[in-house]
Structures are given as structure tokens and as C-alpha cells.
Amino acid sequence: RTGARRGDESTSATASTGSAAAAGDDAGERSKSPPAPQPAPPGDNPLTSAVACHHAAVKTRDIENAIKFYSLLGFEVETKFVAGPARAAWLLHKSSKRHGNSHQSRIELIEVPDYVLNEPEGKVRRAVDLTRREDLLGLNHVALDVTGCIPRPSDDGGAAADGTACALYQLREWMDDLNDLSVETFGRTVRVALEPTKRIVGREVYEMAFVYDADGTLL
């Protein structure tokens, strides 16, 4: 009889801890408590596990001009709104529509009102040139990954599927094409802050360059 009861208790414990406690006659069995919850591993804290970068904010003297510049890089207006006295806009990269919420590239533009900008007559204010002011703290630049824009070599030694010779088309050539697009579309060249150069980061070799946006912000 005792063996049968204990068998019933075991079965009840699998389905419901409360049923097992009610079925048990032994005080020791009734006093058992469920195992204490284990702390979440580092990085899995539910308070921060879903944090993601939503956007980088850039101030501009002319939001429409800034929108044109970022359109060269594939950004489109997601929404326009007012932030206090300033006109503002969120720009979303075209690739975000393909990737959904898992990978979104967004930039916020904030137009500084004329009365705040207070430009002297005949002078156009620009962002501080951070290539010349290494003493300044805070946000330094916005980095865009253009790896997917550069043709990859194929298995036969260099030519991409579309016939482009990858050895001859790298970051510099991509920037030349971007500049040609800017001249063709808006009649203006893209100002280069740093020509393409290679840098070792960890075990990877990155090719990088810096350009200025319409107001002089580093990209």
C-alpha cells in the first residue's frame, strides 16, 4: 500500500507540485520546495537583452539638403516630425525593408532653426571638423558598412558573377562611383576626409574611408 502511494506521488509531482503535496502523507515529502530559480547568464538579463541601436542623430542647417545627401547612400524618409522648434526626420535605409526589425539602419536629422543657428551674414556654419579636433569628446562619426556594395571574387580567381573584376573594384572605385552619382544627381562632389586605407582590427583587415555629409559630419 505504501509503495502504491509513493508511486502515485511520483506521478503527481510530474504533472503538478501542488497535487504531489496533497497526496503525500510524509511530512518530509510535504516540506520539499521547488528548486530556486537560477540567475540568468551574463548578457541574458531580461532588462537589457532586447536593447538595440535605434538611430544616430545628426544636426543640420538645412534638412532638405541633408535628406538629398543621405539619399545617395540609400536612405529614404521614414517620417517627418517636429522636435520642439526644430524640423526633424527619420531616414531608414532601403535594405531595412528586406531585413525587417532584425537589422535596421536609421539616421535622425534635426534641423537647427535659423534664430538658433545665428549665422553671420555671408557665413555658412558647418559641423566641427573632427579630423582636426582630436581633443573633443563625444560622438565621433557614423559608420556605414558598404561591404555588400563591393563585388566579391568568384571561385575562378577574380571576376564576379556580373563580370566585374573584383581586384580592380574596391572601396576607392566605389567612392568614385558615389561621387559620380552625386555630381550627376545634385551637381556636387562628395567631400573626402580620409582616402581609403586599411586597418587591422582584431584578426580582421578592414578597408575604411571618411567622407563629410552635407554639413560636415564625419561618415
CSV table of C-alpha atoms in Angstrom, one decimal:
chain,number,residue,atom,x,y,z
A,1,ARG,CA,0.0,0.0,0.0
A,2,THR,CA,2.8,2.4,0.9
A,3,GLY,CA,4.6,1.5,-2.4
A,4,ALA,CA,1.5,2.3,-4.4
A,5,ARG,CA,1.0,5.7,-2.7
A,6,ARG,CA,4.6,6.6,-3.4
A,7,GLY,CA,4.1,5.7,-6.9
A,8,ASP,CA,1.1,7.9,-7.1
A,9,GLU,CA,3.0,10.8,-5.5
A,10,SER,CA,5.8,10.5,-8.1
A,11,THR,CA,3.3,10.7,-11.0
A,12,SER,CA,1.5,13.7,-9.4
A,13,ALA,CA,4.8,15.5,-9.0
A,14,THR,CA,5.4,15.4,-12.7
A,15,ALA,CA,2.1,17.0,-13.5
A,16,SER,CA,1.7,19.4,-10.6
A,17,THR,CA,3.7,20.1,-7.5
A,18,GLY,CA,0.5,21.0,-5.6
A,19,SER,CA,-1.1,17.6,-6.2
A,20,ALA,CA,2.0,15.9,-5.0
A,21,ALA,CA,2.0,17.8,-1.7
A,22,ALA,CA,-1.7,17.0,-1.2
A,23,ALA,CA,-1.2,13.3,-1.9
A,24,GLY,CA,1.9,12.8,0.3
A,25,ASP,CA,1.5,11.6,3.9
A,26,ASP,CA,5.1,12.0,4.9
A,27,ALA,CA,6.0,15.4,6.5
A,28,GLY,CA,9.4,15.4,4.8
A,29,GLU,CA,7.8,15.0,1.4
A,30,ARG,CA,5.4,17.8,2.0
A,31,SER,CA,8.1,20.2,3.1
A,32,LYS,CA,10.1,19.9,-0.1
A,33,SER,CA,10.0,23.2,-2.1
A,34,PRO,CA,10.6,23.6,-5.8
A,35,PRO,CA,14.2,24.4,-6.9
A,36,ALA,CA,15.2,28.0,-6.6
A,37,PRO,CA,15.4,29.8,-10.0
A,38,GLN,CA,18.9,30.1,-11.4
A,39,PRO,CA,20.3,33.6,-12.2
A,40,ALA,CA,20.4,34.5,-15.8
A,41,PRO,CA,23.8,34.1,-17.5
A,42,PRO,CA,25.6,37.4,-18.2
A,43,GLY,CA,24.2,39.1,-21.2
A,44,ASP,CA,20.8,37.4,-20.9
A,45,ASN,CA,19.4,39.9,-18.4
A,46,PRO,CA,15.8,40.5,-19.5
A,47,LEU,CA,16.2,44.1,-18.5
A,48,THR,CA,18.7,44.7,-21.3
A,49,SER,CA,18.6,41.6,-23.6
A,50,ALA,CA,16.4,43.3,-26.2
A,51,VAL,CA,18.3,46.6,-26.4
A,52,ALA,CA,19.3,47.6,-29.9
A,53,CYS,CA,20.6,50.8,-31.5
A,54,HIS,CA,17.6,52.6,-32.9
A,55,HIS,CA,19.2,55.6,-34.7
A,56,ALA,CA,22.1,58.1,-34.7
A,57,ALA,CA,21.0,61.7,-34.6
A,58,VAL,CA,22.7,64.3,-36.8
A,59,LYS,CA,22.1,68.1,-36.7
A,60,THR,CA,21.8,70.0,-40.0
A,61,ARG,CA,21.3,73.6,-41.1
A,62,ASP,CA,19.1,72.5,-44.0
A,63,ILE,CA,17.1,69.3,-43.5
A,64,GLU,CA,16.0,69.1,-47.2
A,65,ASN,CA,19.6,69.3,-48.3
A,66,ALA,CA,20.7,66.7,-45.8
A,67,ILE,CA,17.9,64.4,-47.0
A,68,LYS,CA,19.3,64.7,-50.5
A,69,PHE,CA,22.8,63.8,-49.4
A,70,TYR,CA,21.8,60.7,-47.5
A,71,SER,CA,19.6,59.6,-50.4
A,72,LEU,CA,22.9,59.0,-52.2
A,73,LEU,CA,23.7,56.3,-49.6
A,74,GLY,CA,20.3,54.6,-49.9
A,75,PHE,CA,18.4,56.3,-47.1
A,76,GLU,CA,14.8,57.3,-47.5
A,77,VAL,CA,12.5,59.4,-45.4
A,78,GLU,CA,10.6,57.2,-43.0
A,79,THR,CA,8.7,60.0,-41.3
A,80,LYS,CA,9.0,63.8,-40.7
A,81,PHE,CA,8.1,65.4,-37.4
A,82,VAL,CA,8.7,68.4,-35.2
A,83,ALA,CA,11.0,68.3,-32.2
A,84,GLY,CA,10.4,71.4,-30.2
A,85,PRO,CA,11.2,74.4,-32.6
A,86,ALA,CA,13.1,72.1,-35.0
A,87,ARG,CA,12.1,70.2,-38.1
A,88,ALA,CA,13.2,66.6,-37.9
A,89,ALA,CA,13.1,63.4,-39.9
A,90,TRP,CA,13.9,59.7,-39.5
A,91,LEU,CA,15.7,58.2,-42.5
A,92,LEU,CA,15.6,54.5,-43.0
A,93,HIS,CA,17.9,52.6,-45.3
A,94,LYS,CA,16.3,50.7,-48.2
A,95,SER,CA,17.9,47.5,-47.0
A,96,SER,CA,15.9,47.7,-43.8
A,97,LYS,CA,12.7,46.8,-45.7
A,98,ARG,CA,14.3,43.5,-46.7
A,99,HIS,CA,15.6,42.6,-43.2
A,100,GLY,CA,12.7,43.8,-41.1
A,101,ASN,CA,13.2,44.8,-37.5
A,102,SER,CA,16.2,42.5,-37.1
A,103,HIS,CA,18.5,44.8,-39.0
A,104,GLN,CA,17.5,48.4,-39.4
A,105,SER,CA,19.8,51.3,-40.3
A,106,ARG,CA,18.2,54.6,-39.3
A,107,ILE,CA,19.5,58.2,-39.1
A,108,GLU,CA,17.7,61.1,-37.4
A,109,LEU,CA,18.1,64.5,-38.9
A,110,ILE,CA,17.5,67.6,-36.8
A,111,GLU,CA,17.4,71.0,-38.4
A,112,VAL,CA,18.8,73.8,-36.3
A,113,PRO,CA,16.4,76.8,-36.6
A,114,ASP,CA,17.8,80.0,-38.1
A,115,TYR,CA,17.4,82.0,-34.9
A,116,VAL,CA,19.4,79.4,-33.0
A,117,LEU,CA,22.0,78.9,-35.7
A,118,ASN,CA,22.5,82.7,-35.8
A,119,GLU,CA,24.8,82.7,-38.9
A,120,PRO,CA,26.7,85.9,-39.5
A,121,GLU,CA,25.8,87.4,-42.9
A,122,GLY,CA,27.7,85.7,-45.7
A,123,LYS,CA,28.8,82.8,-43.5
A,124,VAL,CA,27.6,79.2,-43.5
A,125,ARG,CA,28.1,77.3,-40.3
A,126,ARG,CA,29.4,73.7,-40.5
A,127,ALA,CA,30.0,70.9,-38.1
A,128,VAL,CA,33.3,70.9,-36.3
A,129,ASP,CA,35.9,69.1,-38.4
A,130,LEU,CA,36.7,66.2,-36.1
A,131,THR,CA,39.7,65.1,-38.1
A,132,ARG,CA,41.4,68.3,-36.9
A,133,ARG,CA,40.0,68.3,-33.3
A,134,GLU,CA,41.1,65.1,-31.7
A,135,ASP,CA,40.7,66.7,-28.2
A,136,LEU,CA,36.9,66.8,-28.4
A,137,LEU,CA,34.9,64.1,-26.6
A,138,GLY,CA,31.6,62.5,-27.6
A,139,LEU,CA,30.2,61.0,-30.8
A,140,ASN,CA,32.9,61.0,-33.4
A,141,HIS,CA,31.4,59.5,-36.6
A,142,VAL,CA,28.6,57.4,-38.1
A,143,ALA,CA,30.0,54.2,-39.7
A,144,LEU,CA,28.3,52.6,-42.7
A,145,ASP,CA,29.2,49.1,-43.8
A,146,VAL,CA,29.4,49.1,-47.6
A,147,THR,CA,30.9,45.6,-47.9
A,148,GLY,CA,27.8,44.3,-49.7
A,149,CYS,CA,28.3,47.0,-52.3
A,150,ILE,CA,31.7,45.7,-53.3
A,151,PRO,CA,31.6,42.8,-55.8
A,152,ARG,CA,33.0,39.6,-54.3
A,153,PRO,CA,35.6,37.4,-56.1
A,154,SER,CA,34.3,34.2,-57.6
A,155,ASP,CA,35.8,30.8,-57.3
A,156,ASP,CA,37.6,31.1,-60.6
A,157,GLY,CA,40.0,33.8,-59.4
A,158,GLY,CA,38.6,37.2,-59.5
A,159,ALA,CA,35.6,38.0,-61.7
A,160,ALA,CA,32.2,38.5,-60.1
A,161,ALA,CA,29.1,36.9,-61.5
A,162,ASP,CA,28.3,40.1,-63.4
A,163,GLY,CA,31.8,40.1,-65.0
A,164,THR,CA,33.2,42.9,-62.8
A,165,ALA,CA,36.9,42.3,-61.9
A,166,CYS,CA,36.9,42.4,-58.1
A,167,ALA,CA,40.6,43.1,-58.0
A,168,LEU,CA,40.0,46.3,-59.8
A,169,TYR,CA,36.9,47.4,-58.0
A,170,GLN,CA,37.3,48.1,-54.3
A,171,LEU,CA,36.4,50.8,-51.9
A,172,ARG,CA,38.2,53.6,-53.8
A,173,GLU,CA,36.3,52.7,-57.0
A,174,TRP,CA,33.0,52.5,-55.1
A,175,MET,CA,33.7,56.0,-53.7
A,176,ASP,CA,34.5,57.3,-57.2
A,177,ASP,CA,31.1,55.9,-58.4
A,178,LEU,CA,29.4,57.5,-55.4
A,179,ASN,CA,31.0,60.9,-56.3
A,180,ASP,CA,29.9,60.5,-60.0
A,181,LEU,CA,26.3,59.8,-58.8
A,182,SER,CA,26.4,62.9,-56.6
A,183,VAL,CA,27.6,65.1,-59.5
A,184,GLU,CA,25.1,63.6,-61.9
A,185,THR,CA,22.2,64.0,-59.4
A,186,PHE,CA,22.9,67.2,-57.5
A,187,GLY,CA,25.8,68.8,-59.3
A,188,ARG,CA,28.1,68.5,-56.2
A,189,THR,CA,31.1,66.3,-55.4
A,190,VAL,CA,31.4,64.2,-52.2
A,191,ARG,CA,34.0,65.7,-49.9
A,192,VAL,CA,36.5,63.2,-48.7
A,193,ALA,CA,38.0,63.5,-45.3
A,194,LEU,CA,40.2,60.4,-45.5
A,195,GLU,CA,41.1,58.4,-48.6
A,196,PRO,CA,40.6,54.6,-48.4
A,197,THR,CA,43.1,52.9,-46.1
A,198,LYS,CA,43.5,49.5,-44.5
A,199,ARG,CA,43.4,49.0,-40.7
A,200,ILE,CA,43.8,45.8,-38.7
A,201,VAL,CA,41.1,45.3,-36.0
A,202,GLY,CA,41.5,42.1,-34.0
A,203,ARG,CA,42.2,39.4,-36.6
A,204,GLU,CA,40.4,41.2,-39.5
A,205,VAL,CA,41.7,43.7,-42.0
A,206,TYR,CA,39.2,46.5,-42.8
A,207,GLU,CA,39.4,48.9,-45.6
A,208,MET,CA,37.9,52.3,-44.5
A,209,ALA,CA,37.5,55.9,-45.5
A,210,PHE,CA,35.8,59.0,-44.2
A,211,VAL,CA,33.6,61.5,-46.1
A,212,TYR,CA,31.8,64.6,-44.9
A,213,ASP,CA,28.0,64.8,-45.1
A,214,ALA,CA,26.2,68.0,-46.3
A,215,ASP,CA,27.0,69.8,-43.0
A,216,GLY,CA,30.5,68.4,-42.3
A,217,THR,CA,29.6,65.4,-40.1
A,218,LEU,CA,32.0,62.6,-40.4
A,219,LEU,CA,30.8,59.3,-42.1
